[in-house]
Amino acid sequence: YPVATGVFTRLRPPGALEEDKFLSACIKCGQCVQVCPVAAISLADGDEGYGLGVPFIYARDQACDFSCDAVQCVLACPTGALSQTISKKEEVRMGVARLARPDGCLAAKGQGFKGLARGYDFKGLLRYEEIDRWEPVKVAEHPYELELCDLCVRECPIDGAIRLEAMSADPADKRKMPVITEKCTGCGACEMICPAEPAAIVIDAKVLKERVA
């Protein structure tokens, strides 16, 4: 099982304690699920080895895009399972983004993107600050027309967490590589919005012991 072996592949909500302490403190009440404005938090089934009823985030389906700004899940947690000190979204450390499939990345291939990032049937929500800072919008209702795909950078809620770097000194070469910086919080917005299938960029759950202040 993941907890027993030390292998952990799921994102916990913002503010989660070190994994063993988190599992001990969480009472599976679902308060964090209820207050999330984009319904990013789900409760685990019992056959996966992650703890029955324990909250997690599957970023590909729905990222934590900080639509609440105040990290409402932390405030709602009655036991302190989500109690890592957070005063602003830039301090959240859920995981870290990784370019898992460079060959699938449109920017790395020098390609643009036109249309809906995840198609008409995608149910995910994202806070588009240029539309409405407080009301998340369906990704399926927001078309793009980009000469070079930069969706992971464009829709990242953390300024400077991802940037595109030219892959050569040739000005005619449109290819750019996404580069993850230390500012990445692992919220998952880049993985959710990536139009490649499967996603070219993914979130790895951070080793939770590294998060203890």
PDB file of C-alpha atoms in Angstrom:
ATOM      1  CA  TYR A   1       0.000   0.000   0.000  1.00  0.00           C
ATOM      2  CA  PRO A   2       1.238   3.541  -0.738  1.00  0.00           C
ATOM      3  CA  VAL A   3       1.346   4.679   2.881  1.00  0.00           C
ATOM      4  CA  ALA A   4       3.150   1.561   4.083  1.00  0.00           C
ATOM      5  CA  THR A   5       5.721   1.635   1.293  1.00  0.00           C
ATOM      6  CA  GLY A   6       6.293   5.371   1.353  1.00  0.00           C
ATOM      7  CA  VAL A   7       5.054   5.726  -2.216  1.00  0.00           C
ATOM      8  CA  PHE A   8       2.481   8.498  -2.446  1.00  0.00           C
ATOM      9  CA  THR A   9       0.963   9.532  -5.736  1.00  0.00           C
ATOM     10  CA  ARG A  10      -2.059  11.621  -4.802  1.00  0.00           C
ATOM     11  CA  LEU A  11      -2.237  15.292  -4.029  1.00  0.00           C
ATOM     12  CA  ARG A  12      -3.610  16.232  -0.659  1.00  0.00           C
ATOM     13  CA  PRO A  13      -5.528  19.503  -0.251  1.00  0.00           C
ATOM     14  CA  PRO A  14      -3.588  22.672   0.608  1.00  0.00           C
ATOM     15  CA  GLY A  15      -2.132  22.768   4.092  1.00  0.00           C
ATOM     16  CA  ALA A  16      -1.990  18.993   4.590  1.00  0.00           C
ATOM     17  CA  LEU A  17       0.255  17.767   7.376  1.00  0.00           C
ATOM     18  CA  GLU A  18       2.987  15.175   6.894  1.00  0.00           C
ATOM     19  CA  GLU A  19       1.188  12.092   5.563  1.00  0.00           C
ATOM     20  CA  ASP A  20       1.139   9.926   8.687  1.00  0.00           C
ATOM     21  CA  LYS A  21       0.031  12.879  10.813  1.00  0.00           C
ATOM     22  CA  PHE A  22      -2.527  13.851   8.192  1.00  0.00           C
ATOM     23  CA  LEU A  23      -4.070  10.379   8.177  1.00  0.00           C
ATOM     24  CA  SER A  24      -4.209  10.392  11.971  1.00  0.00           C
ATOM     25  CA  ALA A  25      -5.797  13.835  12.189  1.00  0.00           C
ATOM     26  CA  CYS A  26      -8.283  13.626   9.311  1.00  0.00           C
ATOM     27  CA  ILE A  27     -11.717  12.435  10.447  1.00  0.00           C
ATOM     28  CA  LYS A  28     -13.058  12.172   6.865  1.00  0.00           C
ATOM     29  CA  CYS A  29     -15.787  14.688   7.628  1.00  0.00           C
ATOM     30  CA  GLY A  30     -15.827  16.120   4.115  1.00  0.00           C
ATOM     31  CA  GLN A  31     -15.870  19.751   5.209  1.00  0.00           C
ATOM     32  CA  CYS A  32     -13.004  20.549   2.821  1.00  0.00           C
ATOM     33  CA  VAL A  33     -14.980  18.978  -0.016  1.00  0.00           C
ATOM     34  CA  GLN A  34     -18.040  21.080   0.715  1.00  0.00           C
ATOM     35  CA  VAL A  35     -16.291  24.456   0.761  1.00  0.00           C
ATOM     36  CA  CYS A  36     -14.092  24.053  -2.340  1.00  0.00           C
ATOM     37  CA  PRO A  37     -15.464  26.482  -4.958  1.00  0.00           C
ATOM     38  CA  VAL A  38     -14.334  24.324  -7.883  1.00  0.00           C
ATOM     39  CA  ALA A  39     -15.059  20.921  -6.312  1.00  0.00           C
ATOM     40  CA  ALA A  40     -11.412  19.932  -6.683  1.00  0.00           C
ATOM     41  CA  ILE A  41     -11.372  17.744  -3.568  1.00  0.00           C
ATOM     42  CA  SER A  42     -12.683  14.181  -3.573  1.00  0.00           C
ATOM     43  CA  LEU A  43     -12.820  11.458  -0.934  1.00  0.00           C
ATOM     44  CA  ALA A  44     -10.867   8.265  -1.588  1.00  0.00           C
ATOM     45  CA  ASP A  45     -12.430   4.845  -1.976  1.00  0.00           C
ATOM     46  CA  GLY A  46     -11.264   2.112   0.357  1.00  0.00           C
ATOM     47  CA  ASP A  47      -9.605  -0.191  -2.189  1.00  0.00           C
ATOM     48  CA  GLU A  48      -6.775   2.105  -3.251  1.00  0.00           C
ATOM     49  CA  GLY A  49      -4.526   2.119  -0.195  1.00  0.00           C
ATOM     50  CA  TYR A  50      -4.816   5.866   0.368  1.00  0.00           C
ATOM     51  CA  GLY A  51      -7.255   5.761   3.277  1.00  0.00           C
ATOM     52  CA  LEU A  52     -11.010   5.336   3.056  1.00  0.00           C
ATOM     53  CA  GLY A  53     -12.765   8.693   2.868  1.00  0.00           C
ATOM     54  CA  VAL A  54      -9.527  10.691   2.975  1.00  0.00           C
ATOM     55  CA  PRO A  55      -9.532  13.824   0.766  1.00  0.00           C
ATOM     56  CA  PHE A  56      -7.338  14.099  -2.301  1.00  0.00           C
ATOM     57  CA  ILE A  57      -7.159  16.067  -5.549  1.00  0.00           C
ATOM     58  CA  TYR A  58      -7.002  14.560  -9.048  1.00  0.00           C
ATOM     59  CA  ALA A  59      -5.637  17.533 -10.928  1.00  0.00           C
ATOM     60  CA  ARG A  60      -6.301  16.277 -14.452  1.00  0.00           C
ATOM     61  CA  ASP A  61     -10.038  16.352 -13.793  1.00  0.00           C
ATOM     62  CA  GLN A  62     -10.136  19.411 -11.542  1.00  0.00           C
ATOM     63  CA  ALA A  63      -7.222  21.446 -10.269  1.00  0.00           C
ATOM     64  CA  CYS A  64      -7.051  23.593  -7.167  1.00  0.00           C
ATOM     65  CA  ASP A  65      -6.909  26.976  -8.904  1.00  0.00           C
ATOM     66  CA  PHE A  66      -7.132  29.085  -5.735  1.00  0.00           C
ATOM     67  CA  SER A  67     -10.572  30.401  -6.659  1.00  0.00           C
ATOM     68  CA  CYS A  68     -11.143  31.022  -2.953  1.00  0.00           C
ATOM     69  CA  ASP A  69      -7.803  32.841  -2.450  1.00  0.00           C
ATOM     70  CA  ALA A  70      -8.153  32.330   1.319  1.00  0.00           C
ATOM     71  CA  VAL A  71      -7.731  28.533   1.070  1.00  0.00           C
ATOM     72  CA  GLN A  72     -11.159  27.740   2.453  1.00  0.00           C
ATOM     73  CA  CYS A  73     -10.413  24.047   2.920  1.00  0.00           C
ATOM     74  CA  VAL A  74      -7.765  24.895   5.519  1.00  0.00           C
ATOM     75  CA  LEU A  75     -10.187  27.159   7.376  1.00  0.00           C
ATOM     76  CA  ALA A  76     -12.939  24.537   7.274  1.00  0.00           C
ATOM     77  CA  CYS A  77     -10.866  21.630   8.603  1.00  0.00           C
ATOM     78  CA  PRO A  78     -12.005  21.005  12.207  1.00  0.00           C
ATOM     79  CA  THR A  79      -9.071  18.853  13.323  1.00  0.00           C
ATOM     80  CA  GLY A  80      -5.988  20.603  11.989  1.00  0.00           C
ATOM     81  CA  ALA A  81      -5.249  17.915   9.380  1.00  0.00           C
ATOM     82  CA  LEU A  82      -5.033  20.853   6.997  1.00  0.00           C
ATOM     83  CA  SER A  83      -3.118  23.250   9.180  1.00  0.00           C
ATOM     84  CA  GLN A  84       0.275  23.911   7.616  1.00  0.00           C
ATOM     85  CA  THR A  85       0.810  27.647   7.983  1.00  0.00           C
ATOM     86  CA  ILE A  86      -0.499  29.364   4.863  1.00  0.00           C
ATOM     87  CA  SER A  87      -1.032  33.110   4.629  1.00  0.00           C
ATOM     88  CA  LYS A  88      -1.217  33.340   0.839  1.00  0.00           C
ATOM     89  CA  LYS A  89      -1.562  30.955  -2.079  1.00  0.00           C
ATOM     90  CA  GLU A  90       2.132  31.272  -3.005  1.00  0.00           C
ATOM     91  CA  GLU A  91       3.006  29.426   0.226  1.00  0.00           C
ATOM     92  CA  VAL A  92       1.006  26.303  -0.634  1.00  0.00           C
ATOM     93  CA  ARG A  93       3.148  23.244  -1.426  1.00  0.00           C
ATOM     94  CA  MET A  94       0.973  20.395  -2.680  1.00  0.00           C
ATOM     95  CA  GLY A  95       3.416  19.002  -5.209  1.00  0.00           C
ATOM     96  CA  VAL A  96       5.458  20.065  -8.199  1.00  0.00           C
ATOM     97  CA  ALA A  97       4.800  20.155 -11.938  1.00  0.00           C
ATOM     98  CA  ARG A  98       6.892  18.045 -14.310  1.00  0.00           C
ATOM     99  CA  LEU A  99       7.062  17.935 -18.103  1.00  0.00           C
ATOM    100  CA  ALA A 100       6.430  14.211 -18.387  1.00  0.00           C
ATOM    101  CA  ARG A 101       5.934  14.056 -22.163  1.00  0.00           C
ATOM    102  CA  PRO A 102       8.109  16.619 -23.985  1.00  0.00           C
ATOM    103  CA  ASP A 103       7.223  14.921 -27.261  1.00  0.00           C
ATOM    104  CA  GLY A 104       3.535  15.656 -26.618  1.00  0.00           C
ATOM    105  CA  CYS A 105       3.979  19.304 -25.631  1.00  0.00           C
ATOM    106  CA  LEU A 106       2.674  21.655 -28.339  1.00  0.00           C
ATOM    107  CA  ALA A 107       4.999  24.476 -27.272  1.00  0.00           C
ATOM    108  CA  ALA A 108       8.018  22.157 -27.462  1.00  0.00           C
ATOM    109  CA  LYS A 109       6.917  21.267 -30.988  1.00  0.00           C
ATOM    110  CA  GLY A 110       6.456  24.922 -31.910  1.00  0.00           C
ATOM    111  CA  GLN A 111       2.736  24.479 -32.451  1.00  0.00           C
ATOM    112  CA  GLY A 112      -0.186  26.725 -31.649  1.00  0.00           C
ATOM    113  CA  PHE A 113      -3.589  25.805 -30.326  1.00  0.00           C
ATOM    114  CA  LYS A 114      -7.083  26.714 -31.437  1.00  0.00           C
ATOM    115  CA  GLY A 115     -10.315  25.607 -29.805  1.00  0.00           C
ATOM    116  CA  LEU A 116     -11.313  24.251 -26.421  1.00  0.00           C
ATOM    117  CA  ALA A 117      -8.411  23.010 -24.330  1.00  0.00           C
ATOM    118  CA  ARG A 118     -10.173  19.851 -23.108  1.00  0.00           C
ATOM    119  CA  GLY A 119     -13.122  19.589 -25.468  1.00  0.00           C
ATOM    120  CA  TYR A 120     -16.850  20.230 -25.190  1.00  0.00           C
ATOM    121  CA  ASP A 121     -17.518  17.519 -22.619  1.00  0.00           C
ATOM    122  CA  PHE A 122     -14.903  18.512 -20.067  1.00  0.00           C
ATOM    123  CA  LYS A 123     -16.507  19.474 -16.746  1.00  0.00           C
ATOM    124  CA  GLY A 124     -13.533  21.204 -15.119  1.00  0.00           C
ATOM    125  CA  LEU A 125     -13.673  24.793 -13.877  1.00  0.00           C
ATOM    126  CA  LEU A 126     -10.992  27.463 -13.854  1.00  0.00           C
ATOM    127  CA  ARG A 127     -10.809  30.955 -12.470  1.00  0.00           C
ATOM    128  CA  TYR A 128     -10.151  33.242 -15.413  1.00  0.00           C
ATOM    129  CA  GLU A 129      -9.207  36.499 -13.733  1.00  0.00           C
ATOM    130  CA  GLU A 130      -9.828  38.487 -16.897  1.00  0.00           C
ATOM    131  CA  ILE A 131     -13.446  37.267 -16.873  1.00  0.00           C
ATOM    132  CA  ASP A 132     -14.385  37.067 -13.195  1.00  0.00           C
ATOM    133  CA  ARG A 133     -11.958  36.890 -10.302  1.00  0.00           C
ATOM    134  CA  TRP A 134     -14.382  35.097  -8.001  1.00  0.00           C
ATOM    135  CA  GLU A 135     -16.595  32.937 -10.218  1.00  0.00           C
ATOM    136  CA  PRO A 136     -14.865  29.969 -11.881  1.00  0.00           C
ATOM    137  CA  VAL A 137     -15.781  29.394 -15.523  1.00  0.00           C
ATOM    138  CA  LYS A 138     -16.144  26.082 -17.342  1.00  0.00           C
ATOM    139  CA  VAL A 139     -13.013  25.337 -19.355  1.00  0.00           C
ATOM    140  CA  ALA A 140     -15.370  23.983 -22.026  1.00  0.00           C
ATOM    141  CA  GLU A 141     -16.804  27.487 -22.452  1.00  0.00           C
ATOM    142  CA  HIS A 142     -13.487  29.257 -22.991  1.00  0.00           C
ATOM    143  CA  PRO A 143     -11.989  28.831 -26.492  1.00  0.00           C
ATOM    144  CA  TYR A 144      -8.415  29.744 -27.371  1.00  0.00           C
ATOM    145  CA  GLU A 145      -6.609  30.866 -30.493  1.00  0.00           C
ATOM    146  CA  LEU A 146      -2.883  30.809 -29.818  1.00  0.00           C
ATOM    147  CA  GLU A 147      -0.040  31.102 -32.300  1.00  0.00           C
ATOM    148  CA  LEU A 148       2.093  29.136 -29.845  1.00  0.00           C
ATOM    149  CA  CYS A 149       0.489  27.071 -27.121  1.00  0.00           C
ATOM    150  CA  ASP A 150       1.277  28.562 -23.725  1.00  0.00           C
ATOM    151  CA  LEU A 151      -1.733  27.334 -21.769  1.00  0.00           C
ATOM    152  CA  CYS A 152       0.294  25.981 -18.859  1.00  0.00           C
ATOM    153  CA  VAL A 153       1.909  29.389 -18.377  1.00  0.00           C
ATOM    154  CA  ARG A 154      -1.146  31.436 -19.268  1.00  0.00           C
ATOM    155  CA  GLU A 155      -3.493  29.740 -16.803  1.00  0.00           C
ATOM    156  CA  CYS A 156      -1.088  29.136 -13.927  1.00  0.00           C
ATOM    157  CA  PRO A 157      -2.426  31.020 -10.877  1.00  0.00           C
ATOM    158  CA  ILE A 158       1.087  31.535  -9.472  1.00  0.00           C
ATOM    159  CA  ASP A 159       3.078  34.248 -11.207  1.00  0.00           C
ATOM    160  CA  GLY A 160       6.442  32.924 -12.351  1.00  0.00           C
ATOM    161  CA  ALA A 161       5.840  29.258 -11.510  1.00  0.00           C
ATOM    162  CA  ILE A 162       6.184  28.209 -15.162  1.00  0.00           C
ATOM    163  CA  ARG A 163       7.894  29.934 -18.060  1.00  0.00           C
ATOM    164  CA  LEU A 164       8.621  29.078 -21.684  1.00  0.00           C
ATOM    165  CA  GLU A 165      12.230  29.087 -22.824  1.00  0.00           C
ATOM    166  CA  ALA A 166      13.402  29.070 -26.438  1.00  0.00           C
ATOM    167  CA  MET A 167      14.886  25.746 -27.502  1.00  0.00           C
ATOM    168  CA  SER A 168      17.421  27.310 -29.856  1.00  0.00           C
ATOM    169  CA  ALA A 169      19.017  30.637 -30.723  1.00  0.00           C
ATOM    170  CA  ASP A 170      17.373  30.606 -34.160  1.00  0.00           C
ATOM    171  CA  PRO A 171      14.709  33.356 -34.222  1.00  0.00           C
ATOM    172  CA  ALA A 172      12.769  31.346 -36.810  1.00  0.00           C
ATOM    173  CA  ASP A 173      12.518  28.395 -34.419  1.00  0.00           C
ATOM    174  CA  LYS A 174       9.174  28.679 -32.628  1.00  0.00           C
ATOM    175  CA  ARG A 175       9.800  25.796 -30.250  1.00  0.00           C
ATOM    176  CA  LYS A 176       9.763  26.623 -26.551  1.00  0.00           C
ATOM    177  CA  MET A 177      10.147  24.363 -23.557  1.00  0.00           C
ATOM    178  CA  PRO A 178       8.066  24.771 -20.380  1.00  0.00           C
ATOM    179  CA  VAL A 179      10.366  25.250 -17.395  1.00  0.00           C
ATOM    180  CA  ILE A 180       9.075  24.753 -13.851  1.00  0.00           C
ATOM    181  CA  THR A 181      10.477  27.112 -11.218  1.00  0.00           C
ATOM    182  CA  GLU A 182      10.731  26.901  -7.443  1.00  0.00           C
ATOM    183  CA  LYS A 183       7.546  28.965  -7.201  1.00  0.00           C
ATOM    184  CA  CYS A 184       5.417  26.019  -8.348  1.00  0.00           C
ATOM    185  CA  THR A 185       2.888  25.017  -5.678  1.00  0.00           C
ATOM    186  CA  GLY A 186       1.641  21.866  -7.382  1.00  0.00           C
ATOM    187  CA  CYS A 187      -1.921  23.152  -7.678  1.00  0.00           C
ATOM    188  CA  GLY A 188      -2.472  21.232 -10.916  1.00  0.00           C
ATOM    189  CA  ALA A 189      -3.878  23.986 -13.131  1.00  0.00           C
ATOM    190  CA  CYS A 190      -1.248  23.268 -15.788  1.00  0.00           C
ATOM    191  CA  GLU A 191      -2.067  19.557 -15.861  1.00  0.00           C
ATOM    192  CA  MET A 192      -5.788  20.228 -16.087  1.00  0.00           C
ATOM    193  CA  ILE A 193      -5.536  22.765 -18.915  1.00  0.00           C
ATOM    194  CA  CYS A 194      -2.938  20.910 -21.025  1.00  0.00           C
ATOM    195  CA  PRO A 195      -4.619  20.057 -24.366  1.00  0.00           C
ATOM    196  CA  ALA A 196      -2.358  17.065 -25.040  1.00  0.00           C
ATOM    197  CA  GLU A 197      -3.784  13.642 -24.273  1.00  0.00           C
ATOM    198  CA  PRO A 198      -2.435  12.300 -22.041  1.00  0.00           C
ATOM    199  CA  ALA A 199      -1.247  15.542 -20.474  1.00  0.00           C
ATOM    200  CA  ALA A 200       2.296  16.563 -21.376  1.00  0.00           C
ATOM    201  CA  ILE A 201       2.737  18.191 -17.986  1.00  0.00           C
ATOM    202  CA  VAL A 202       1.739  16.479 -14.750  1.00  0.00           C
ATOM    203  CA  ILE A 203       1.876  17.094 -11.004  1.00  0.00           C
ATOM    204  CA  ASP A 204       3.930  14.876  -8.749  1.00  0.00           C
ATOM    205  CA  ALA A 205       2.787  14.832  -5.142  1.00  0.00           C
ATOM    206  CA  LYS A 206       5.557  16.373  -3.089  1.00  0.00           C
ATOM    207  CA  VAL A 207       7.264  14.260  -0.462  1.00  0.00           C
ATOM    208  CA  LEU A 208       5.244  15.460   2.480  1.00  0.00           C
ATOM    209  CA  LYS A 209       8.071  15.235   5.002  1.00  0.00           C
ATOM    210  CA  GLU A 210       9.773  18.000   3.050  1.00  0.00           C
ATOM    211  CA  ARG A 211       6.839  20.278   3.732  1.00  0.00           C
ATOM    212  CA  VAL A 212       7.090  20.413   7.495  1.00  0.00           C
ATOM    213  CA  ALA A 213       7.958  23.944   8.621  1.00  0.00           C
TER     214      ALA A 213
END
